[in-house]
JSON list of C-alpha atoms and ligand atoms in Angstrom, two decimals:
[
{"chain": "Z", "resi": 1, "resn": "MET", "atom": "CA", "xyz": [15.73, 0.70, -7.81]},
{"chain": "Z", "resi": 2, "resn": "ALA", "atom": "CA", "xyz": [12.24, -0.03, -6.38]},
{"chain": "Z", "resi": 3, "resn": "ASP", "atom": "CA", "xyz": [9.71, 2.77, -6.00]},
{"chain": "Z", "resi": 4, "resn": "TYR", "atom": "CA", "xyz": [10.56, 3.33, -2.32]},
{"chain": "Z", "resi": 5, "resn": "LYS", "atom": "CA", "xyz": [8.06, 5.24, -0.12]},
{"chain": "Z", "resi": 6, "resn": "ILE", "atom": "CA", "xyz": [8.76, 6.70, 3.34]},
{"chain": "Z", "resi": 7, "resn": "ALA", "atom": "CA", "xyz": [5.70, 6.69, 5.62]},
{"chain": "Z", "resi": 8, "resn": "PRO", "atom": "CA", "xyz": [6.22, 8.54, 8.94]},
{"chain": "Z", "resi": 9, "resn": "SER", "atom": "CA", "xyz": [3.98, 7.12, 11.67]},
{"chain": "Z", "resi": 10, "resn": "ILE", "atom": "CA", "xyz": [2.10, 9.96, 13.35]},
{"chain": "Z", "resi": 11, "resn": "LEU", "atom": "CA", "xyz": [2.04, 7.98, 16.60]},
{"chain": "Z", "resi": 12, "resn": "SER", "atom": "CA", "xyz": [5.37, 9.72, 17.31]},
{"chain": "Z", "resi": 13, "resn": "ALA", "atom": "CA", "xyz": [4.22, 13.14, 16.09]},
{"chain": "Z", "resi": 14, "resn": "ASP", "atom": "CA", "xyz": [3.28, 16.11, 18.29]},
{"chain": "Z", "resi": 15, "resn": "PHE", "atom": "CA", "xyz": [-0.46, 15.51, 18.85]},
{"chain": "Z", "resi": 16, "resn": "ALA", "atom": "CA", "xyz": [-0.87, 19.08, 20.11]},
{"chain": "Z", "resi": 17, "resn": "ARG", "atom": "CA", "xyz": [0.19, 20.41, 16.65]},
{"chain": "Z", "resi": 18, "resn": "LEU", "atom": "CA", "xyz": [-0.64, 17.43, 14.47]},
{"chain": "Z", "resi": 19, "resn": "GLY", "atom": "CA", "xyz": [-1.63, 19.26, 11.28]},
{"chain": "Z", "resi": 20, "resn": "GLU", "atom": "CA", "xyz": [1.50, 21.41, 11.37]},
{"chain": "Z", "resi": 21, "resn": "ASP", "atom": "CA", "xyz": [3.76, 18.47, 12.27]},
{"chain": "Z", "resi": 22, "resn": "VAL", "atom": "CA", "xyz": [2.37, 16.33, 9.44]},
{"chain": "Z", "resi": 23, "resn": "SER", "atom": "CA", "xyz": [2.74, 19.21, 6.97]},
{"chain": "Z", "resi": 24, "resn": "ASN", "atom": "CA", "xyz": [6.34, 19.70, 8.09]},
{"chain": "Z", "resi": 25, "resn": "VAL", "atom": "CA", "xyz": [7.24, 16.03, 7.68]},
{"chain": "Z", "resi": 26, "resn": "LEU", "atom": "CA", "xyz": [5.69, 15.97, 4.21]},
{"chain": "Z", "resi": 27, "resn": "ALA", "atom": "CA", "xyz": [7.58, 19.15, 3.27]},
{"chain": "Z", "resi": 28, "resn": "ALA", "atom": "CA", "xyz": [10.71, 17.36, 4.52]},
{"chain": "Z", "resi": 29, "resn": "GLY", "atom": "CA", "xyz": [10.22, 14.68, 1.85]},
{"chain": "Z", "resi": 30, "resn": "ALA", "atom": "CA", "xyz": [7.92, 12.04, 3.33]},
{"chain": "Z", "resi": 31, "resn": "ASP", "atom": "CA", "xyz": [5.60, 10.28, 0.87]},
{"chain": "Z", "resi": 32, "resn": "ILE", "atom": "CA", "xyz": [2.75, 8.78, 2.90]},
{"chain": "Z", "resi": 33, "resn": "VAL", "atom": "CA", "xyz": [1.18, 9.57, 6.31]},
{"chain": "Z", "resi": 34, "resn": "HIS", "atom": "CA", "xyz": [1.04, 6.40, 8.40]},
{"chain": "Z", "resi": 35, "resn": "PHE", "atom": "CA", "xyz": [-2.00, 6.78, 10.67]},
{"chain": "Z", "resi": 36, "resn": "ASP", "atom": "CA", "xyz": [-1.99, 4.40, 13.65]},
{"chain": "Z", "resi": 37, "resn": "VAL", "atom": "CA", "xyz": [-5.48, 3.73, 14.99]},
{"chain": "Z", "resi": 38, "resn": "MET", "atom": "CA", "xyz": [-5.57, 1.95, 18.36]},
{"chain": "Z", "resi": 39, "resn": "ASP", "atom": "CA", "xyz": [-8.71, 1.08, 20.36]},
{"chain": "Z", "resi": 40, "resn": "ASN", "atom": "CA", "xyz": [-7.28, -0.15, 23.70]},
{"chain": "Z", "resi": 41, "resn": "HIS", "atom": "CA", "xyz": [-8.97, -3.46, 22.88]},
{"chain": "Z", "resi": 42, "resn": "TYR", "atom": "CA", "xyz": [-7.06, -5.07, 20.03]},
{"chain": "Z", "resi": 43, "resn": "VAL", "atom": "CA", "xyz": [-3.88, -3.40, 21.37]},
{"chain": "Z", "resi": 44, "resn": "PRO", "atom": "CA", "xyz": [-3.20, -1.99, 24.86]},
{"chain": "Z", "resi": 45, "resn": "ASN", "atom": "CA", "xyz": [-3.16, 1.64, 23.73]},
{"chain": "Z", "resi": 46, "resn": "LEU", "atom": "CA", "xyz": [-5.63, 4.28, 22.52]},
{"chain": "Z", "resi": 47, "resn": "THR", "atom": "CA", "xyz": [-5.03, 6.89, 19.82]},
{"chain": "Z", "resi": 48, "resn": "PHE", "atom": "CA", "xyz": [-7.46, 8.64, 17.48]},
{"chain": "Z", "resi": 49, "resn": "GLY", "atom": "CA", "xyz": [-10.40, 8.03, 15.17]},
{"chain": "Z", "resi": 50, "resn": "PRO", "atom": "CA", "xyz": [-11.74, 9.06, 11.75]},
{"chain": "Z", "resi": 51, "resn": "MET", "atom": "CA", "xyz": [-12.34, 12.65, 12.87]},
{"chain": "Z", "resi": 52, "resn": "MET", "atom": "CA", "xyz": [-8.57, 13.14, 13.20]},
{"chain": "Z", "resi": 53, "resn": "CYS", "atom": "CA", "xyz": [-8.11, 11.82, 9.66]},
{"chain": "Z", "resi": 54, "resn": "LYS", "atom": "CA", "xyz": [-10.76, 14.25, 8.40]},
{"chain": "Z", "resi": 55, "resn": "ALA", "atom": "CA", "xyz": [-9.13, 17.06, 10.37]},
{"chain": "Z", "resi": 56, "resn": "LEU", "atom": "CA", "xyz": [-5.85, 16.44, 8.55]},
{"chain": "Z", "resi": 57, "resn": "ARG", "atom": "CA", "xyz": [-7.65, 16.49, 5.18]},
{"chain": "Z", "resi": 58, "resn": "ASP", "atom": "CA", "xyz": [-9.46, 19.71, 6.18]},
{"chain": "Z", "resi": 59, "resn": "TYR", "atom": "CA", "xyz": [-6.11, 21.17, 7.28]},
{"chain": "Z", "resi": 60, "resn": "GLY", "atom": "CA", "xyz": [-4.91, 20.62, 3.70]},
{"chain": "Z", "resi": 61, "resn": "VAL", "atom": "CA", "xyz": [-2.97, 17.36, 3.89]},
{"chain": "Z", "resi": 62, "resn": "MET", "atom": "CA", "xyz": [-3.16, 15.98, 0.33]},
{"chain": "Z", "resi": 63, "resn": "ALA", "atom": "CA", "xyz": [-0.65, 13.12, 0.65]},
{"chain": "Z", "resi": 64, "resn": "PRO", "atom": "CA", "xyz": [-1.84, 9.48, 0.81]},
{"chain": "Z", "resi": 65, "resn": "ILE", "atom": "CA", "xyz": [-2.99, 8.54, 4.33]},
{"chain": "Z", "resi": 66, "resn": "ASP", "atom": "CA", "xyz": [-2.20, 4.93, 5.21]},
{"chain": "Z", "resi": 67, "resn": "VAL", "atom": "CA", "xyz": [-4.66, 4.01, 7.97]},
{"chain": "Z", "resi": 68, "resn": "HIS", "atom": "CA", "xyz": [-3.36, 1.12, 10.07]},
{"chain": "Z", "resi": 69, "resn": "LEU", "atom": "CA", "xyz": [-6.35, -0.24, 12.03]},
{"chain": "Z", "resi": 70, "resn": "MET", "atom": "CA", "xyz": [-5.28, -1.87, 15.29]},
{"chain": "Z", "resi": 71, "resn": "VAL", "atom": "CA", "xyz": [-8.90, -2.27, 16.29]},
{"chain": "Z", "resi": 72, "resn": "SER", "atom": "CA", "xyz": [-11.47, -5.04, 16.61]},
{"chain": "Z", "resi": 73, "resn": "PRO", "atom": "CA", "xyz": [-14.03, -5.29, 15.08]},
{"chain": "Z", "resi": 74, "resn": "VAL", "atom": "CA", "xyz": [-12.92, -3.43, 11.94]},
{"chain": "Z", "resi": 75, "resn": "ASP", "atom": "CA", "xyz": [-15.86, -3.06, 9.51]},
{"chain": "Z", "resi": 76, "resn": "SER", "atom": "CA", "xyz": [-17.61, -0.05, 11.09]},
{"chain": "Z", "resi": 77, "resn": "LEU", "atom": "CA", "xyz": [-14.33, 1.88, 11.26]},
{"chain": "Z", "resi": 78, "resn": "ILE", "atom": "CA", "xyz": [-13.45, 0.93, 7.67]},
{"chain": "Z", "resi": 79, "resn": "THR", "atom": "CA", "xyz": [-16.52, 2.83, 6.50]},
{"chain": "Z", "resi": 80, "resn": "GLU", "atom": "CA", "xyz": [-15.82, 5.85, 8.72]},
{"chain": "Z", "resi": 81, "resn": "PHE", "atom": "CA", "xyz": [-12.16, 6.13, 7.66]},
{"chain": "Z", "resi": 82, "resn": "ALA", "atom": "CA", "xyz": [-13.04, 5.81, 3.99]},
{"chain": "Z", "resi": 83, "resn": "LYS", "atom": "CA", "xyz": [-15.44, 8.74, 4.43]},
{"chain": "Z", "resi": 84, "resn": "ALA", "atom": "CA", "xyz": [-12.77, 10.66, 6.39]},
{"chain": "Z", "resi": 85, "resn": "GLY", "atom": "CA", "xyz": [-10.30, 10.54, 3.50]},
{"chain": "Z", "resi": 86, "resn": "ALA", "atom": "CA", "xyz": [-8.15, 7.43, 4.00]},
{"chain": "Z", "resi": 87, "resn": "THR", "atom": "CA", "xyz": [-6.14, 6.27, 0.99]},
{"chain": "Z", "resi": 88, "resn": "TYR", "atom": "CA", "xyz": [-5.00, 2.88, 2.27]},
{"chain": "Z", "resi": 89, "resn": "ILE", "atom": "CA", "xyz": [-6.85, 0.96, 4.97]},
{"chain": "Z", "resi": 90, "resn": "THR", "atom": "CA", "xyz": [-5.02, -2.00, 6.49]},
{"chain": "Z", "resi": 91, "resn": "PHE", "atom": "CA", "xyz": [-6.22, -4.27, 9.29]},
{"chain": "Z", "resi": 92, "resn": "HIS", "atom": "CA", "xyz": [-5.10, -7.32, 11.26]},
{"chain": "Z", "resi": 93, "resn": "PRO", "atom": "CA", "xyz": [-6.76, -10.57, 10.04]},
{"chain": "Z", "resi": 94, "resn": "GLY", "atom": "CA", "xyz": [-7.41, -11.69, 13.61]},
{"chain": "Z", "resi": 95, "resn": "ALA", "atom": "CA", "xyz": [-9.53, -8.57, 14.18]},
{"chain": "Z", "resi": 96, "resn": "SER", "atom": "CA", "xyz": [-12.07, -9.32, 11.43]},
{"chain": "Z", "resi": 97, "resn": "GLU", "atom": "CA", "xyz": [-14.75, -12.01, 11.53]},
{"chain": "Z", "resi": 98, "resn": "HIS", "atom": "CA", "xyz": [-14.86, -12.19, 7.71]},
{"chain": "Z", "resi": 99, "resn": "LEU", "atom": "CA", "xyz": [-11.55, -11.34, 6.09]},
{"chain": "Z", "resi": 100, "resn": "ASP", "atom": "CA", "xyz": [-12.68, -11.34, 2.47]},
{"chain": "Z", "resi": 101, "resn": "ARG", "atom": "CA", "xyz": [-15.78, -9.26, 3.24]},
{"chain": "Z", "resi": 102, "resn": "SER", "atom": "CA", "xyz": [-13.73, -6.61, 5.11]},
{"chain": "Z", "resi": 103, "resn": "LEU", "atom": "CA", "xyz": [-11.28, -6.37, 2.21]},
{"chain": "Z", "resi": 104, "resn": "GLN", "atom": "CA", "xyz": [-14.14, -6.10, -0.26]},
{"chain": "Z", "resi": 105, "resn": "LEU", "atom": "CA", "xyz": [-15.70, -3.35, 1.85]},
{"chain": "Z", "resi": 106, "resn": "ILE", "atom": "CA", "xyz": [-12.48, -1.29, 1.69]},
{"chain": "Z", "resi": 107, "resn": "LYS", "atom": "CA", "xyz": [-12.32, -1.68, -2.10]},
{"chain": "Z", "resi": 108, "resn": "GLU", "atom": "CA", "xyz": [-16.04, -0.91, -2.59]},
{"chain": "Z", "resi": 109, "resn": "LEU", "atom": "CA", "xyz": [-15.50, 2.34, -0.64]},
{"chain": "Z", "resi": 110, "resn": "GLY", "atom": "CA", "xyz": [-12.75, 3.35, -3.08]},
{"chain": "Z", "resi": 111, "resn": "CYS", "atom": "CA", "xyz": [-9.74, 2.81, -0.81]},
{"chain": "Z", "resi": 112, "resn": "LYS", "atom": "CA", "xyz": [-6.71, 0.58, -1.26]},
{"chain": "Z", "resi": 113, "resn": "ALA", "atom": "CA", "xyz": [-6.82, -2.54, 0.92]},
{"chain": "Z", "resi": 114, "resn": "GLY", "atom": "CA", "xyz": [-4.15, -4.22, 2.99]},
{"chain": "Z", "resi": 115, "resn": "LEU", "atom": "CA", "xyz": [-3.55, -6.91, 5.58]},
{"chain": "Z", "resi": 116, "resn": "VAL", "atom": "CA", "xyz": [-1.21, -6.57, 8.55]},
{"chain": "Z", "resi": 117, "resn": "LEU", "atom": "CA", "xyz": [0.72, -9.58, 9.88]},
{"chain": "Z", "resi": 118, "resn": "ASN", "atom": "CA", "xyz": [2.11, -9.45, 13.43]},
{"chain": "Z", "resi": 119, "resn": "PRO", "atom": "CA", "xyz": [5.70, -10.60, 14.01]},
{"chain": "Z", "resi": 120, "resn": "ALA", "atom": "CA", "xyz": [4.79, -14.16, 15.05]},
{"chain": "Z", "resi": 121, "resn": "GLU", "atom": "CA", "xyz": [1.93, -14.49, 12.55]},
{"chain": "Z", "resi": 122, "resn": "SER", "atom": "CA", "xyz": [2.24, -16.88, 9.55]},
{"chain": "Z", "resi": 123, "resn": "LEU", "atom": "CA", "xyz": [1.46, -15.99, 5.93]},
{"chain": "Z", "resi": 124, "resn": "GLU", "atom": "CA", "xyz": [-1.67, -18.18, 6.05]},
{"chain": "Z", "resi": 125, "resn": "PRO", "atom": "CA", "xyz": [-4.22, -15.27, 6.05]},
{"chain": "Z", "resi": 126, "resn": "LEU", "atom": "CA", "xyz": [-2.83, -14.13, 2.68]},
{"chain": "Z", "resi": 127, "resn": "GLN", "atom": "CA", "xyz": [-3.61, -17.43, 0.97]},
{"chain": "Z", "resi": 128, "resn": "TYR", "atom": "CA", "xyz": [-7.00, -16.76, -0.64]},
{"chain": "Z", "resi": 129, "resn": "VAL", "atom": "CA", "xyz": [-7.06, -12.95, -0.86]},
{"chain": "Z", "resi": 130, "resn": "MET", "atom": "CA", "xyz": [-3.94, -11.88, -2.78]},
{"chain": "Z", "resi": 131, "resn": "ASP", "atom": "CA", "xyz": [-6.16, -10.65, -5.64]},
{"chain": "Z", "resi": 132, "resn": "LYS", "atom": "CA", "xyz": [-7.81, -8.14, -3.25]},
{"chain": "Z", "resi": 133, "resn": "LEU", "atom": "CA", "xyz": [-4.62, -6.71, -1.74]},
{"chain": "Z", "resi": 134, "resn": "ASP", "atom": "CA", "xyz": [-2.94, -3.43, -2.60]},
{"chain": "Z", "resi": 135, "resn": "MET", "atom": "CA", "xyz": [-0.58, -3.66, 0.38]},
{"chain": "Z", "resi": 136, "resn": "ILE", "atom": "CA", "xyz": [0.84, -6.23, 2.83]},
{"chain": "Z", "resi": 137, "resn": "LEU", "atom": "CA", "xyz": [2.09, -4.67, 6.05]},
{"chain": "Z", "resi": 138, "resn": "LEU", "atom": "CA", "xyz": [4.56, -6.71, 8.08]},
{"chain": "Z", "resi": 139, "resn": "MET", "atom": "CA", "xyz": [4.86, -5.70, 11.75]},
{"chain": "Z", "resi": 140, "resn": "SER", "atom": "CA", "xyz": [8.45, -5.74, 12.97]},
{"chain": "Z", "resi": 141, "resn": "VAL", "atom": "CA", "xyz": [7.34, -4.85, 16.50]},
{"chain": "Z", "resi": 142, "resn": "ASN", "atom": "CA", "xyz": [4.36, -6.04, 18.53]},
{"chain": "Z", "resi": 143, "resn": "PRO", "atom": "CA", "xyz": [1.60, -3.51, 17.80]},
{"chain": "Z", "resi": 144, "resn": "GLY", "atom": "CA", "xyz": [0.63, -0.81, 20.30]},
{"chain": "Z", "resi": 145, "resn": "PHE", "atom": "CA", "xyz": [3.59, 1.49, 20.74]},
{"chain": "Z", "resi": 146, "resn": "GLY", "atom": "CA", "xyz": [6.22, 3.50, 18.87]},
{"chain": "Z", "resi": 147, "resn": "GLY", "atom": "CA", "xyz": [9.93, 3.50, 19.70]},
{"chain": "Z", "resi": 148, "resn": "GLN", "atom": "CA", "xyz": [10.28, -0.27, 20.09]},
{"chain": "Z", "resi": 149, "resn": "LYS", "atom": "CA", "xyz": [13.21, -2.41, 18.87]},
{"chain": "Z", "resi": 150, "resn": "PHE", "atom": "CA", "xyz": [13.02, -4.10, 15.46]},
{"chain": "Z", "resi": 151, "resn": "ILE", "atom": "CA", "xyz": [12.31, -7.85, 15.81]},
{"chain": "Z", "resi": 152, "resn": "PRO", "atom": "CA", "xyz": [14.92, -9.58, 13.56]},
{"chain": "Z", "resi": 153, "resn": "SER", "atom": "CA", "xyz": [12.95, -12.85, 13.24]},
{"chain": "Z", "resi": 154, "resn": "VAL", "atom": "CA", "xyz": [10.73, -10.93, 10.79]},
{"chain": "Z", "resi": 155, "resn": "LEU", "atom": "CA", "xyz": [13.59, -10.67, 8.25]},
{"chain": "Z", "resi": 156, "resn": "PRO", "atom": "CA", "xyz": [13.09, -14.13, 6.65]},
{"chain": "Z", "resi": 157, "resn": "LYS", "atom": "CA", "xyz": [9.34, -13.46, 6.51]},
{"chain": "Z", "resi": 158, "resn": "ILE", "atom": "CA", "xyz": [10.00, -10.33, 4.41]},
{"chain": "Z", "resi": 159, "resn": "ALA", "atom": "CA", "xyz": [11.79, -12.43, 1.79]},
{"chain": "Z", "resi": 160, "resn": "GLU", "atom": "CA", "xyz": [8.96, -15.00, 1.80]},
{"chain": "Z", "resi": 161, "resn": "VAL", "atom": "CA", "xyz": [6.28, -12.35, 1.28]},
{"chain": "Z", "resi": 162, "resn": "ARG", "atom": "CA", "xyz": [8.32, -10.67, -1.47]},
{"chain": "Z", "resi": 163, "resn": "GLN", "atom": "CA", "xyz": [8.45, -14.03, -3.27]},
{"chain": "Z", "resi": 164, "resn": "LEU", "atom": "CA", "xyz": [4.70, -14.50, -2.77]},
{"chain": "Z", "resi": 165, "resn": "ILE", "atom": "CA", "xyz": [3.93, -11.05, -4.21]},
{"chain": "Z", "resi": 166, "resn": "ASP", "atom": "CA", "xyz": [6.23, -11.53, -7.21]},
{"chain": "Z", "resi": 167, "resn": "ALA", "atom": "CA", "xyz": [4.76, -14.98, -7.91]},
{"chain": "Z", "resi": 168, "resn": "SER", "atom": "CA", "xyz": [1.21, -13.58, -7.66]},
{"chain": "Z", "resi": 169, "resn": "GLY", "atom": "CA", "xyz": [1.73, -11.05, -10.43]},
{"chain": "Z", "resi": 170, "resn": "PHE", "atom": "CA", "xyz": [-0.44, -8.60, -8.50]},
{"chain": "Z", "resi": 171, "resn": "ASP", "atom": "CA", "xyz": [0.63, -4.98, -7.85]},
{"chain": "Z", "resi": 172, "resn": "ILE", "atom": "CA", "xyz": [0.98, -5.15, -4.06]},
{"chain": "Z", "resi": 173, "resn": "ARG", "atom": "CA", "xyz": [3.14, -2.85, -1.95]},
{"chain": "Z", "resi": 174, "resn": "LEU", "atom": "CA", "xyz": [5.20, -4.50, 0.81]},
{"chain": "Z", "resi": 175, "resn": "GLU", "atom": "CA", "xyz": [5.34, -2.29, 3.89]},
{"chain": "Z", "resi": 176, "resn": "ILE", "atom": "CA", "xyz": [7.37, -2.76, 7.10]},
{"chain": "Z", "resi": 177, "resn": "ASP", "atom": "CA", "xyz": [6.29, -1.22, 10.38]},
{"chain": "Z", "resi": 178, "resn": "GLY", "atom": "CA", "xyz": [8.18, -0.92, 13.63]},
{"chain": "Z", "resi": 179, "resn": "GLY", "atom": "CA", "xyz": [11.73, -0.17, 14.70]},
{"chain": "Z", "resi": 180, "resn": "VAL", "atom": "CA", "xyz": [12.84, 0.94, 11.23]},
{"chain": "Z", "resi": 181, "resn": "SER", "atom": "CA", "xyz": [15.84, 3.30, 11.18]},
{"chain": "Z", "resi": 182, "resn": "ALA", "atom": "CA", "xyz": [18.87, 4.28, 9.09]},
{"chain": "Z", "resi": 183, "resn": "ASP", "atom": "CA", "xyz": [20.70, 1.39, 10.78]},
{"chain": "Z", "resi": 184, "resn": "ASN", "atom": "CA", "xyz": [18.48, -1.36, 9.32]},
{"chain": "Z", "resi": 185, "resn": "ILE", "atom": "CA", "xyz": [16.51, 0.11, 6.38]},
{"chain": "Z", "resi": 186, "resn": "ARG", "atom": "CA", "xyz": [19.00, -1.04, 3.71]},
{"chain": "Z", "resi": 187, "resn": "GLU", "atom": "CA", "xyz": [18.93, -4.68, 4.89]},
{"chain": "Z", "resi": 188, "resn": "ILE", "atom": "CA", "xyz": [15.12, -4.53, 4.99]},
{"chain": "Z", "resi": 189, "resn": "ALA", "atom": "CA", "xyz": [14.96, -3.05, 1.46]},
{"chain": "Z", "resi": 190, "resn": "GLU", "atom": "CA", "xyz": [17.35, -5.69, 0.08]},
{"chain": "Z", "resi": 191, "resn": "LEU", "atom": "CA", "xyz": [14.88, -8.36, 1.26]},
{"chain": "Z", "resi": 192, "resn": "GLY", "atom": "CA", "xyz": [12.11, -6.75, -0.83]},
{"chain": "Z", "resi": 193, "resn": "VAL", "atom": "CA", "xyz": [10.29, -4.05, 1.18]},
{"chain": "Z", "resi": 194, "resn": "ASP", "atom": "CA", "xyz": [9.28, -0.95, -0.80]},
{"chain": "Z", "resi": 195, "resn": "THR", "atom": "CA", "xyz": [7.32, 1.03, 1.82]},
{"chain": "Z", "resi": 196, "resn": "PHE", "atom": "CA", "xyz": [8.88, 1.99, 5.15]},
{"chain": "Z", "resi": 197, "resn": "VAL", "atom": "CA", "xyz": [7.00, 3.15, 8.22]},
{"chain": "Z", "resi": 198, "resn": "ALA", "atom": "CA", "xyz": [9.23, 5.15, 10.55]},
{"chain": "Z", "resi": 199, "resn": "GLY", "atom": "CA", "xyz": [7.87, 6.95, 13.59]},
{"chain": "Z", "resi": 200, "resn": "SER", "atom": "CA", "xyz": [10.55, 7.64, 16.18]},
{"chain": "Z", "resi": 201, "resn": "ALA", "atom": "CA", "xyz": [13.34, 7.54, 13.56]},
{"chain": "Z", "resi": 202, "resn": "ILE", "atom": "CA", "xyz": [11.81, 10.68, 12.05]},
{"chain": "Z", "resi": 203, "resn": "PHE", "atom": "CA", "xyz": [9.58, 12.52, 14.55]},
{"chain": "Z", "resi": 204, "resn": "ASN", "atom": "CA", "xyz": [12.06, 12.13, 17.43]},
{"chain": "Z", "resi": 205, "resn": "LYS", "atom": "CA", "xyz": [14.76, 13.90, 15.41]},
{"chain": "Z", "resi": 206, "resn": "PRO", "atom": "CA", "xyz": [15.21, 17.70, 15.47]},
{"chain": "Z", "resi": 207, "resn": "ASP", "atom": "CA", "xyz": [15.47, 17.95, 11.66]},
{"chain": "Z", "resi": 208, "resn": "TYR", "atom": "CA", "xyz": [12.86, 15.90, 9.72]},
{"chain": "Z", "resi": 209, "resn": "LYS", "atom": "CA", "xyz": [14.56, 16.50, 6.34]},
{"chain": "Z", "resi": 210, "resn": "GLN", "atom": "CA", "xyz": [17.90, 15.26, 7.67]},
{"chain": "Z", "resi": 211, "resn": "ALA", "atom": "CA", "xyz": [16.20, 12.19, 9.16]},
{"chain": "Z", "resi": 212, "resn": "ILE", "atom": "CA", "xyz": [14.37, 11.34, 5.92]},
{"chain": "Z", "resi": 213, "resn": "ASP", "atom": "CA", "xyz": [17.45, 12.06, 3.80]},
{"chain": "Z", "resi": 214, "resn": "ALA", "atom": "CA", "xyz": [19.42, 9.66, 6.03]},
{"chain": "Z", "resi": 215, "resn": "LEU", "atom": "CA", "xyz": [16.86, 6.91, 5.32]},
{"chain": "Z", "resi": 216, "resn": "ARG", "atom": "CA", "xyz": [16.85, 7.64, 1.59]},
{"chain": "Z", "resi": 217, "resn": "SER", "atom": "CA", "xyz": [20.65, 7.69, 1.33]},
{"chain": "Z", "resi": 218, "resn": "GLU", "atom": "CA", "xyz": [20.76, 4.21, 2.87]},
{"chain": "Z", "resi": 219, "resn": "LEU", "atom": "CA", "xyz": [18.18, 3.06, 0.29]},
{"chain": "Z", "resi": 220, "resn": "ALA", "atom": "CA", "xyz": [20.24, 4.55, -2.54]},
{"chain": "Z", "resi": 221, "resn": "LYS", "atom": "CA", "xyz": [23.41, 2.61, -1.61]},
{"chain": "H", "resi": 301, "resn": "DX5", "atom": "C1", "xyz": [2.98, 0.29, 16.34]},
{"chain": "H", "resi": 301, "resn": "DX5", "atom": "C2", "xyz": [2.63, 1.11, 15.10]},
{"chain": "H", "resi": 301, "resn": "DX5", "atom": "C3", "xyz": [3.86, 1.57, 14.36]},
{"chain": "H", "resi": 301, "resn": "DX5", "atom": "C4", "xyz": [4.76, 2.47, 15.21]},
{"chain": "H", "resi": 301, "resn": "DX5", "atom": "C5", "xyz": [6.07, 2.67, 14.50]},
{"chain": "H", "resi": 301, "resn": "DX5", "atom": "O1", "xyz": [1.84, -0.44, 16.74]},
{"chain": "H", "resi": 301, "resn": "DX5", "atom": "O2", "xyz": [1.86, 0.35, 14.20]},
{"chain": "H", "resi": 301, "resn": "DX5", "atom": "O3", "xyz": [3.44, 2.28, 13.18]},
{"chain": "H", "resi": 301, "resn": "DX5", "atom": "O4", "xyz": [4.12, 3.70, 15.43]},
{"chain": "H", "resi": 301, "resn": "DX5", "atom": "O5", "xyz": [6.88, 3.48, 15.32]},
{"chain": "H", "resi": 301, "resn": "DX5", "atom": "P1", "xyz": [8.48, 3.29, 15.31]},
{"chain": "H", "resi": 301, "resn": "DX5", "atom": "O6", "xyz": [8.92, 3.57, 13.90]},
{"chain": "H", "resi": 301, "resn": "DX5", "atom": "O7", "xyz": [8.97, 4.32, 16.29]},
{"chain": "H", "resi": 301, "resn": "DX5", "atom": "O8", "xyz": [8.76, 1.88, 15.74]},
{"chain": "H", "resi": 302, "resn": "ZN", "atom": "ZN1", "xyz": [1.52, 1.23, 12.22]}
]
């Protein structure tokens, strides 16, 4: 069985008690904190910046923090999030003037680097940078909001990217983001995803452990 990781998206967490809510979801069995950064420019929504990431680290969150930058431009925020304690930093190719330079910047700052492809986006941006990637994040909703429906046309793309990763020989995690739940996680895993972002499927449930166990039991089938 693949090394599956569950990454709750804090976009659906309780912002008024974020440190506590993140600690609770990690205690409930989550592996990675998915940290959605929105600038109301690249996407029509606004969330939080590097100070919130640092606040979680200062609160005692030790788990990997997977910073998903839905911002443009990206480079200045890459530096700030690396300083604030990010583990992974992923960004949308269309938001960076110089893809390879932005990826190099993430690696030089000691973080793991990833690219995010929107649902209708082709694999083309991956072509010349596979050697610099630690993660490929496939959006299964249009970025900007939690609680949206999974877009099924992404399913064949998952299989294509899995093939690309396996053929590359590089150690790259394949992450899915948007509309993931116990109803579809097994089908998504069978196509080759190993890292699952889930916001509303976890934070909107009364019992985080039950919600995460439900996802894991589907993955174990
Ligand atoms: C959307 C974000 C996703 C979202 C996932 O732009 O990137 O991470 O919060 O939320 P759910 O799992 O509720 O679709
Ligand atoms: Zn995200």
